[in-house]
XYZ file of C-alpha atoms in Angstrom:
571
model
C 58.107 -11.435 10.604
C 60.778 -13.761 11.519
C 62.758 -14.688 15.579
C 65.752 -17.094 15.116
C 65.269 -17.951 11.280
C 61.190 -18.692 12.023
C 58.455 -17.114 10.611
C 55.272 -16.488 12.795
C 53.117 -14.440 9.901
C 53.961 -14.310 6.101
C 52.193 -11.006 4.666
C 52.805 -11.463 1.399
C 50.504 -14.667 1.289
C 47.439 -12.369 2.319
C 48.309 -9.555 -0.104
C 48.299 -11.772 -3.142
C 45.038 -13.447 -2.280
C 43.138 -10.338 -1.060
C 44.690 -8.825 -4.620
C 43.264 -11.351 -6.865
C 39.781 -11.491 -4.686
C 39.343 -8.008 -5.630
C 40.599 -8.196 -9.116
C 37.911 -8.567 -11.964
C 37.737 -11.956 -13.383
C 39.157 -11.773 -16.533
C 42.500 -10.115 -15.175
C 42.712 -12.598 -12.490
C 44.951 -14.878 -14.159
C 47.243 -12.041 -15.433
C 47.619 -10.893 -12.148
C 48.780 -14.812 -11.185
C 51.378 -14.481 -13.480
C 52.824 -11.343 -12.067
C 52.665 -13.005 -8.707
C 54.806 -15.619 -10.401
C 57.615 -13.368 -11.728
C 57.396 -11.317 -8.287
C 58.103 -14.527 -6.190
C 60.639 -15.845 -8.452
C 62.956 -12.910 -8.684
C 62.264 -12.209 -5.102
C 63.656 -15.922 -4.382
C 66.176 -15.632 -7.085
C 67.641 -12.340 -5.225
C 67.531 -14.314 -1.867
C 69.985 -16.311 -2.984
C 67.957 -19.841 -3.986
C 68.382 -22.436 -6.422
C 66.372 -22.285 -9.429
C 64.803 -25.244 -8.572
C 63.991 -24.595 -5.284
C 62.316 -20.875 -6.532
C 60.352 -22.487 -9.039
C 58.781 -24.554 -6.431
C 58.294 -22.034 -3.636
C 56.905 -19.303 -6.541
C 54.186 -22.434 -7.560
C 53.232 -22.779 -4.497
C 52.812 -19.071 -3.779
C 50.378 -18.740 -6.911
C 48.710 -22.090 -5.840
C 47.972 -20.671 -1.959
C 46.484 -17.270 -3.860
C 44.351 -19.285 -6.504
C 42.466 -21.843 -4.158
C 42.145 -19.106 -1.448
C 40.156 -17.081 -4.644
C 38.634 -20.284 -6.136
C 36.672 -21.804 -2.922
C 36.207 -17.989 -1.679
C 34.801 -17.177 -4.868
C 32.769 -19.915 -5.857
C 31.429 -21.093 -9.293
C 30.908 -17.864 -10.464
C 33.801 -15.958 -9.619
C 32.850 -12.658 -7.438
C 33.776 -11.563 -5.008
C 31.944 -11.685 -1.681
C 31.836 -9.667 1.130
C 33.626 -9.824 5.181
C 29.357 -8.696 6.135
C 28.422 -12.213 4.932
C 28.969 -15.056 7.237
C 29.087 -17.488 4.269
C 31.297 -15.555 2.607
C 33.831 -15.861 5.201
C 33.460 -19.391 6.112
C 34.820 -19.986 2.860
C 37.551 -17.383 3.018
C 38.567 -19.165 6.079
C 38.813 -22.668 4.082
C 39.909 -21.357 1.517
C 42.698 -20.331 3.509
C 43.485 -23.362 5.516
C 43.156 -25.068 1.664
C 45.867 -23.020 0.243
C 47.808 -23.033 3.106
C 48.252 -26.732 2.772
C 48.637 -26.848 -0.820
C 51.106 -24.345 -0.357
C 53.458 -25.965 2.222
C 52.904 -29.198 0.334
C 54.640 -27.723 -3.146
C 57.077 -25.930 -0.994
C 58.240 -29.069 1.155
C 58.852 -30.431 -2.304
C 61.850 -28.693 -2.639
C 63.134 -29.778 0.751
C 62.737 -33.917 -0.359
C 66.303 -35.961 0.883
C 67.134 -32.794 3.285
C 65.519 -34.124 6.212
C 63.647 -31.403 6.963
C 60.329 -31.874 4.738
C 57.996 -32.720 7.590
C 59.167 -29.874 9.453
C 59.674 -27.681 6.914
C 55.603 -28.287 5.932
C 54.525 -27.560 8.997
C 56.378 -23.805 9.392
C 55.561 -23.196 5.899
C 51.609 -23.925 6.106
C 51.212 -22.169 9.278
C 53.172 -19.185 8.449
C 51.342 -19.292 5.440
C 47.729 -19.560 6.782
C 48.258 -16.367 9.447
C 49.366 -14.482 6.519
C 46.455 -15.286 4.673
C 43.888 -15.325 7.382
C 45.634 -11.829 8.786
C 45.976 -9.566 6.098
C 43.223 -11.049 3.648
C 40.639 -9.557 5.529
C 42.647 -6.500 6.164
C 43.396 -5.592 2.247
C 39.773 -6.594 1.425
C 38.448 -4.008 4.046
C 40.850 -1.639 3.067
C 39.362 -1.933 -0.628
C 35.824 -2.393 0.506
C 34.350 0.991 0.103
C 30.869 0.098 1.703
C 33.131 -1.649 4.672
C 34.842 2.010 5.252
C 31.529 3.570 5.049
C 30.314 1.017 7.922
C 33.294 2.147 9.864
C 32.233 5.714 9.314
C 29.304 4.902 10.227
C 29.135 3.023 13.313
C 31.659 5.470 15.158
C 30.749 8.889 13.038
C 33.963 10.548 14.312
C 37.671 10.612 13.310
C 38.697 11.286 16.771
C 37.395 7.693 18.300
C 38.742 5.873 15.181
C 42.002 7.553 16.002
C 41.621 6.670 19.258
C 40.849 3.183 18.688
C 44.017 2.353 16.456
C 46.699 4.580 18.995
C 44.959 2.597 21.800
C 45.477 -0.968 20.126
C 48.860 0.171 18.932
C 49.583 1.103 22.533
C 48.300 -2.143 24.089
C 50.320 -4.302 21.642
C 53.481 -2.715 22.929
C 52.267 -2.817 26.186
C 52.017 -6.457 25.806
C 55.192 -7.589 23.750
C 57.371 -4.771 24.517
C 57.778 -6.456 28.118
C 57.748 -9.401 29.777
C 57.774 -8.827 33.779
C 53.631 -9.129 33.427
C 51.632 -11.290 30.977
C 49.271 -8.743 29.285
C 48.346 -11.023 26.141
C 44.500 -10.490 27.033
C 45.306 -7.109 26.289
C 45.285 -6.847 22.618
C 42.435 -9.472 22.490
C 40.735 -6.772 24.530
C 40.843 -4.063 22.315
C 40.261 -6.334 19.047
C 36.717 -6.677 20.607
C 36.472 -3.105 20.669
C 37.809 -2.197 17.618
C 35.311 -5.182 16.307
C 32.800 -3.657 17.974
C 33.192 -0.209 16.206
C 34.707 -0.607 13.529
C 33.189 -3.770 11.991
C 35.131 -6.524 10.136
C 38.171 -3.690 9.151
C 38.597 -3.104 13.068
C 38.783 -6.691 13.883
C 41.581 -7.076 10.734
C 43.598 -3.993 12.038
C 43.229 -5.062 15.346
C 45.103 -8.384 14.770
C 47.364 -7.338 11.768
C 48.792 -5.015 14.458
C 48.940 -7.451 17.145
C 50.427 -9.734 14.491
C 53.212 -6.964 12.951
C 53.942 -5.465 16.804
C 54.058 -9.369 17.668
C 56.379 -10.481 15.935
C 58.841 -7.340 15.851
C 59.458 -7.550 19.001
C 59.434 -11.331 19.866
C 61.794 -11.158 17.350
C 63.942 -9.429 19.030
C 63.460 -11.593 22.306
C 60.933 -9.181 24.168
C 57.406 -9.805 25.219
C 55.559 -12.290 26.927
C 55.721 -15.020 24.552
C 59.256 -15.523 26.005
C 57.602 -16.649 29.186
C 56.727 -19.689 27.405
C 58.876 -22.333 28.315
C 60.373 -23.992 25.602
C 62.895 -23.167 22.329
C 62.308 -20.938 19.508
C 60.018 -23.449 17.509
C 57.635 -23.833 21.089
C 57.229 -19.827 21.238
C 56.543 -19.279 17.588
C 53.815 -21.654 17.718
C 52.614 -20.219 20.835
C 52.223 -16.547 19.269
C 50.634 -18.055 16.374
C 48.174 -19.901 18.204
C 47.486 -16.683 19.966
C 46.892 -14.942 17.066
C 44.835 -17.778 15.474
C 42.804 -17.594 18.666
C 42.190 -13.564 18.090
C 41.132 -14.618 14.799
C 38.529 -16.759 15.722
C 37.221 -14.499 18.651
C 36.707 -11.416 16.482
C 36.053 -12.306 12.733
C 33.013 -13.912 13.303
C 31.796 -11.579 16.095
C 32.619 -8.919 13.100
C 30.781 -10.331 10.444
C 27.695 -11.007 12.621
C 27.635 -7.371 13.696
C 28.196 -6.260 10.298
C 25.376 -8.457 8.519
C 23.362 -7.496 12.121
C 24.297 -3.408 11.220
C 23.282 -3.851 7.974
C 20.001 -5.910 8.168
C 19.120 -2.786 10.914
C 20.090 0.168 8.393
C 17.662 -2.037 5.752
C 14.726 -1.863 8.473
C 15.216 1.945 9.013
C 14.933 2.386 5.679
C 12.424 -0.209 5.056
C 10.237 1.884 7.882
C 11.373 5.350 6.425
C 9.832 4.215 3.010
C 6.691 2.560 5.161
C 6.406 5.487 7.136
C 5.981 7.766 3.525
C 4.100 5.406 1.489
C 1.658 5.562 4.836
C 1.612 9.043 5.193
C 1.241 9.224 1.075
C -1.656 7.471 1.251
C -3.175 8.017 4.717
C -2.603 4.142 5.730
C -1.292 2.791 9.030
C -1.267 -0.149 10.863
C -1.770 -0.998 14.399
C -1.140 -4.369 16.743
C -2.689 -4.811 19.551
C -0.455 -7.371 22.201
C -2.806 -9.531 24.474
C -0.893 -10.527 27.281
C 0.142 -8.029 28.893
C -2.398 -5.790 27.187
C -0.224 -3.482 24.949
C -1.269 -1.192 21.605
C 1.082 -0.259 19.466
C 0.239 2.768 16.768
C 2.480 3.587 13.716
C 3.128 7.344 12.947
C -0.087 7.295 10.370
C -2.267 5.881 12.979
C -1.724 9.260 15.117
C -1.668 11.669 12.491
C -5.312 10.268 11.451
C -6.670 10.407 14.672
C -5.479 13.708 14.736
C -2.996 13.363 17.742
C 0.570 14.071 18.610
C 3.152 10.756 17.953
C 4.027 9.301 21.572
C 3.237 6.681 23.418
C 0.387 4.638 21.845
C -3.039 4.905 23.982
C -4.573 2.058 25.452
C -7.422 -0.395 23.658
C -9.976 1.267 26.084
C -8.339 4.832 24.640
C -8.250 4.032 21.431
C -12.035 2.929 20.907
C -13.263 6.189 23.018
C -11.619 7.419 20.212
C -14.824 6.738 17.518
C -18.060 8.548 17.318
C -20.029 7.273 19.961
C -22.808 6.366 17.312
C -19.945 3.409 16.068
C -18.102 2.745 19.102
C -20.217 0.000 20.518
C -19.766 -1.451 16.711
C -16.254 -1.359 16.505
C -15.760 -3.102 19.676
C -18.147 -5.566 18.529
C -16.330 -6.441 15.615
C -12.549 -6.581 17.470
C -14.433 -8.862 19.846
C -15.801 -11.203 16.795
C -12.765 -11.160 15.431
C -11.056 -12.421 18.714
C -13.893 -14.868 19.096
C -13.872 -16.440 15.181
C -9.729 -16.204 14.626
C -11.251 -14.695 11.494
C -10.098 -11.948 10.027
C -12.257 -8.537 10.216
C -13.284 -5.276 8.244
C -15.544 -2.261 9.172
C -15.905 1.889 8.082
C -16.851 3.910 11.466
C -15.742 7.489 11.871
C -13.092 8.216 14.449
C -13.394 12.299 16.400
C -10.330 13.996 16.397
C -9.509 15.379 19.846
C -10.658 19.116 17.953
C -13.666 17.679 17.128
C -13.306 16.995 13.667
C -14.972 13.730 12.322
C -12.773 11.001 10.131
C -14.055 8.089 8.240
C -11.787 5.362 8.808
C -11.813 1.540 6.821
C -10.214 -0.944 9.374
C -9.266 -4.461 8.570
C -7.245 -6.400 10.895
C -6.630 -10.310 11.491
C -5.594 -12.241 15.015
C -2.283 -13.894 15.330
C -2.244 -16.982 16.446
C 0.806 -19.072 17.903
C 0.420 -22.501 19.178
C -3.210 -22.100 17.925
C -4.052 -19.413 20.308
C -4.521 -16.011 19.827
C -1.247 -13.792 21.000
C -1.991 -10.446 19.351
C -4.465 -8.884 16.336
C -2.455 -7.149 13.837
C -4.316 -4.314 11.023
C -4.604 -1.369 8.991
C -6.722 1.722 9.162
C -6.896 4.410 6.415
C -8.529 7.529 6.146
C -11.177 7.583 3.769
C -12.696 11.025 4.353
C -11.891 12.118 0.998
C -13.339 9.041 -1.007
C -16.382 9.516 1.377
C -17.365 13.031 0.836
C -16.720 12.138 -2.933
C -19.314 9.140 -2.558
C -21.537 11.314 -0.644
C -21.439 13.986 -3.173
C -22.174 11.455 -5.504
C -24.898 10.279 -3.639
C -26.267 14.261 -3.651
C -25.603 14.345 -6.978
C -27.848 10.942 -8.009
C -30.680 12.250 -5.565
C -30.372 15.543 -7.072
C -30.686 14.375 -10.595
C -33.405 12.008 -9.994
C -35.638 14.476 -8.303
C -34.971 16.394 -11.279
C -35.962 13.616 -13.161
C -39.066 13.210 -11.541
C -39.894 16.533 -11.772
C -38.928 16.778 -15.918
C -41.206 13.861 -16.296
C -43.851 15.552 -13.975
C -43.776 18.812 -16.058
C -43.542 16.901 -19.476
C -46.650 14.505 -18.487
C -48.262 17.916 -16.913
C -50.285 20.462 -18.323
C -48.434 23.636 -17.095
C -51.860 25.702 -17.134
C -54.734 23.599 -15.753
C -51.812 20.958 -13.681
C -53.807 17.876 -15.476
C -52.240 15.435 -17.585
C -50.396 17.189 -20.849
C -51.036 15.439 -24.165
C -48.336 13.497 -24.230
C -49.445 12.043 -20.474
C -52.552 11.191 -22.002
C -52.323 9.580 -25.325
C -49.553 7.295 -23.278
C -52.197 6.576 -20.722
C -54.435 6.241 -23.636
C -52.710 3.116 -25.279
C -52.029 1.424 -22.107
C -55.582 0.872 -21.625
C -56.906 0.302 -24.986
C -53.886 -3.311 -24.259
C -55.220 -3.501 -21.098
C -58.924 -3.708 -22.383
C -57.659 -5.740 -25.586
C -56.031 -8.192 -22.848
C -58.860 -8.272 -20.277
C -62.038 -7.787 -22.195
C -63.084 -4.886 -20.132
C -65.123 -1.786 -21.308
C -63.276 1.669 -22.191
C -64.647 4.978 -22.597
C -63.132 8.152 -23.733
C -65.441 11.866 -23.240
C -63.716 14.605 -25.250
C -65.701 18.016 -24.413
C -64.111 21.955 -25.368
C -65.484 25.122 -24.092
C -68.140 26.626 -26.037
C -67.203 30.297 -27.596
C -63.719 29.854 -25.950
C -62.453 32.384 -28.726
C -65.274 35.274 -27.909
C -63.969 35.044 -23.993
C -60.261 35.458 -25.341
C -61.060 38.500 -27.774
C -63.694 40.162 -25.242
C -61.650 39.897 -22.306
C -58.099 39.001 -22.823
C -55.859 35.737 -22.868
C -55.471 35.697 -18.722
C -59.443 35.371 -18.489
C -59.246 32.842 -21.047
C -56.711 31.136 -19.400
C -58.920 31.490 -16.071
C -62.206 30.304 -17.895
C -59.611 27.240 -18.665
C -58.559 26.627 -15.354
C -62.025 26.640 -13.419
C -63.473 24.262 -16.256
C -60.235 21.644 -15.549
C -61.132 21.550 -12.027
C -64.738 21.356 -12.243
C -64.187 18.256 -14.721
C -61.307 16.698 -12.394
C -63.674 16.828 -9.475
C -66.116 15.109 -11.122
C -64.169 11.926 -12.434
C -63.529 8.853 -10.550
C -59.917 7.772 -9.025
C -59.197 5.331 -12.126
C -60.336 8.167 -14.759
C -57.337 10.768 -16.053
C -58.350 14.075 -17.077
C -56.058 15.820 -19.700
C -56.233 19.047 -21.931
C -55.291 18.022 -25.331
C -54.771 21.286 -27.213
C -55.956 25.129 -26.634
C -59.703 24.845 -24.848
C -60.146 20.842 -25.798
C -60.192 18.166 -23.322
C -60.489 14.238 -23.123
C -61.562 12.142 -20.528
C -60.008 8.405 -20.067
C -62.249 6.076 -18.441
C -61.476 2.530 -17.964
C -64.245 0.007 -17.343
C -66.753 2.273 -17.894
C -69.166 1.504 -20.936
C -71.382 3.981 -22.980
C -73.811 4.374 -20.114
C -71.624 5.031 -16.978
C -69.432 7.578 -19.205
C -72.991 9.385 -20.922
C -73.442 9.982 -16.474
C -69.987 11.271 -16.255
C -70.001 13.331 -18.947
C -73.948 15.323 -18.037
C -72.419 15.748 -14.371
C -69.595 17.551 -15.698
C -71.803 19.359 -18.244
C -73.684 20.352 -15.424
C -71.276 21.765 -12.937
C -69.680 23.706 -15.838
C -72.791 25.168 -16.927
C -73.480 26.240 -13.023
C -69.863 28.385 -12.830
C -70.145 32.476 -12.654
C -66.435 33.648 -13.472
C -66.196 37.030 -12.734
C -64.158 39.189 -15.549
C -61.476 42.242 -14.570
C -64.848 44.366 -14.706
C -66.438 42.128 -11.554
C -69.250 41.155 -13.817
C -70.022 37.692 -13.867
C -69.978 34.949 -17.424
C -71.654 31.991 -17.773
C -69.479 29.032 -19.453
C -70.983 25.869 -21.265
C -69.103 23.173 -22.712
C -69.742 20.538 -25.175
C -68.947 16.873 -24.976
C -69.187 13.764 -27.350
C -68.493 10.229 -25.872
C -67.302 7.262 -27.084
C -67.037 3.349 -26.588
C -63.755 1.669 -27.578
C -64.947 -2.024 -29.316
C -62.475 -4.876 -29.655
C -59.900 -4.146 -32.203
C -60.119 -0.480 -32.001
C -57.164 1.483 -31.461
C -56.662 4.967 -29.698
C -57.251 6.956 -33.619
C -60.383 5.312 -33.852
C -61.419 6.247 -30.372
C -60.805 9.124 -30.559
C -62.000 10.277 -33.558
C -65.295 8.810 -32.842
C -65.327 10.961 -29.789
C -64.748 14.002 -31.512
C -67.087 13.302 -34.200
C -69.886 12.938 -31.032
C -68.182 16.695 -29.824
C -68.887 17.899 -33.106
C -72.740 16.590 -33.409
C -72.823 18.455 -30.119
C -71.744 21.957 -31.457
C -74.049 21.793 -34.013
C -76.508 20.527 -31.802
C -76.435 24.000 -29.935
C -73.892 23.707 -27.711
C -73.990 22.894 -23.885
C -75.301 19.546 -24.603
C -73.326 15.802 -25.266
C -73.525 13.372 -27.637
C -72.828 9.655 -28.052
C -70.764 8.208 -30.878
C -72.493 6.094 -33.490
């Protein structure tokens, strides 16, 4: 890319370093070496000295190894055209090798004259070359930076379009010089910036630089407005180009890293959006000033409504059971109120009438120490509540059938007084209570007299009847603090605490009494008499239940052989 002996671009510059950027490390200085050969029999076969080749082939692998050492950084790789960084450095790496470069080079030129000038051709020829097609080759290699071009315009047509138009523009503008149209290519590097990323804004100006500098070359184009010679107009065209540079790289890497940070939130919010629905969780903020709600997808599909536009806060509380409402807006308010943060279960009725039980926690946000907005979460806890509440049914079940397997284990399934086991527990608690307090303790055990003749004469069920009546008649008789249980086939015991031998001899003749005065008819509407007999005891200090009991039944037993129908009193 030469006019009159002077280069404006030097390609070659920006192939080498965008090679050995996207070389692996360990092959990097191989591929220096090859750069070396290349450049020397390249200069060789131009026709220069030895000398004079050895110094422009150094400086030609010196350009290409800062460009990759301050691009690169400590640890070698490779960055990308998306990151700003990244490209800040590219950039001084460039202008770094650039100088280097021209530096070695203008070695060669010592005694001739021409060093200064020479340095100055040679570094900016140099740094468009680098600066030019650098970012081109590394786009061209970048497979994610062709997907990004793929992606931002999705069709072959416009990318077509774009490069035939730029193409077409940069003839436009150097092909001719009757009208200045050097805003023209700068226009459509924007473009192709816009669309095409960081490998549209490279094209862009690698084919403003190529189209450039053909055809200045060859004394067309506007640059030969410029007053001056040859030297004056190459400077001017790379200033221009220098100037495209710096209006669309950075605008390129901004909308790349901008592209790509936007792609991350979509799928940031696409994972969101399924971990939400997964787990029936979504989250809601509420903007103060002006008043604004906003709903994620979750938030409608629990209240059971289609996603749109987000309802307003009056909307959205009309939305709970009216039973909560009032208690919901209570606790947005506190919230609002306190700057503290805020939690509460209501249930939420879908616009079919179903019924939802929600958790809600939320938090205000506060800038400049005032609240701006509340930000929160709702989920759906139906399921875990109907699994609580069947719990709950469950634990209410089973301890009503508790209470009823201890009521039919401490009940006597025949008479409905206390069974055995009810009564010799009863029994022991108040033979420690007595023990403790010094109180009296009585115990009346009494069984019905010729039980077995009733059973034999007429059947079990008007024994079982005879059994009955002669419970009740005893149960009526006793006192609130007295238990009543039947102990075994027709026996019975009496428990009465603070009752001596007197009070319980009165218990136990009323009961005799009222037993002796029943008429149970039998299946043959004739009428029996029933006696019982009863022997009472007194518990004394240091007595225990055996001993009570036993002397009890020894008093029962002085009773039967007494004649029945009668008590007596233990010795």
């Amino acid at each position: 890319m030469r006019s009159d002996g002077i280069a404006f671009v030097w390609p070659a510059s920006g192939v080498a370093a965008g090679g050995l950027l996207m070389t692996a490390v360990q092959w990097r200085k191989t591929l220096l070496g090859g750069i070396f050969v290349a450049s020397v029999l390249v200069n060789l076969n131009a026709g220069s000295s030895l000398a004079v080749t050895l110094w422009f082939s150094l400086a030609n692998i010196v350009e290409a190894y800062l460009v990759c050492r301050i691009a690169s950084g400590r640890d070698g790789a490779s960055g990308s055209l998306n990151l700003p960084r990244w490209v800040a450095r590219l950039a001084l790496g460039a202008v770094a090798g650039s100088i280097a470069s021209g530096t070695i080079a203008s070695l060669a030129k010592i005694g001739s004259g021409q060093a200064l000038e020479f340095f100055l051709s040679w570094t900016s020829t140099v740094l468009l070359g680098l600066l030019v097609v650098t970012p081109l080759v590394l786009a061209a290699g970048d497979r994610k930076m062709r997907r990004v071009a793929q992606i931002t315009d999705g069709r072959v047509l416009l990318r077509s379009a774009l490069f035939l138009a730029t193409i077409a523009v940069s003839v436009a503008a150097f092909a001719q010089q009757s009208a200045p149209l050097l805003y023209l290519p700068l226009a459509m590097a924007m473009l192709m910036t816009y669309f095409l990323g960081p490998f549209g804004a490279a094209s862009a100006v690698f084919i403003a630089a190529l189209l450039g500098s053909l055809f200045t070359a060859k004394g067309m184009g506007s640059v030969h407005l410029v007053e001056g010679g040859p030297q004056t107009r190459a400077l001017y065209f790379q200033v221009y180009l220098l100037v495209m540079l710096a209006s669309t790289m950075p605008v390129a890497t901004l909308l790349a890293r901008s592209r790509a940070a936007a792609r991350e939130l979509r799928r940031n919010n696409a994972f969101l959006s399924a971990a939400e629905a997964k787990a029936h969780v979504g989250h809601w903020r509420l903007q103060l000033e002006p008043e604004s709600l906003y709903w994620s997808d979750e938030v409608f599909a629990i209240h059971g409504m289609e996603k749109g536009r987000s309802p307003d806060l009056a909307l959205a509380l009309e939305a709970y059971h009216p039973a909560d409402r009032e208690r919901v807006s209570s606790s947005i308010k506190g919230s609002l109120a306190s700057r503290e943060p805020f939690s509460f279960e209501a249930r939420i009725q879908r616009p079919d009438g179903t019924i939802r039980h929600v958790e809600s926690t939320g938090e205000p946000e506060l800038e400049n120490g005032e609240v701006v907005a509340m930000f929160g979460v709702i989920l759906d806890i139906t399921e875990r509540w109907q699994v609580l509440e069947e719990l709950r049914r469950a634990r209410n079940l089973a301890r009503k059938q508790a209470r009823e397997a201890t009521k039919l284990a401490d009940t006597d399934q025949l008479t409905g007084i206390a069974s055995r086991r009810k009564f010799m527990e009863r029994l022991s608690e108040e033979i420690a209570r007595a023990e403790e307090g010094g109180g009296k303790l009585s115990l009346i055990m009494f069984d019905v007299d010729h039980f077995k003749a009733f059973n034999d004469s007429h059947g079990h069920a008007f024994g079982d009847l005879v059994l009955r009546m002669v419970a009740r008649e005893a149960a009526d008789s006793t006192r609130g603090q007295d238990l009543i249980g039947r102990i075994g086939g027709e026996e019975f015991a009496i428990i009465m605490p603070g009752a001596g031998m007197d009070t319980g001899t009165l218990a136990a003749e009323r009961i005799r009494q009222r037993v002796a005065n029943l008429r149970i008819e039998d299946d043959s509407g004739v009428a029996q008499n029933v006696s019982i007999s009863l022997g009472i005891g007194e518990w004394t200090p240091g007595a225990d239940e055996v001993w009570l009991m036993q002397a009890a039944d020894n008093a029962l037993y002085e009773a039967k052989r007494a004649g029945r129908n009668c008590l007596r009193q233990a010795a």
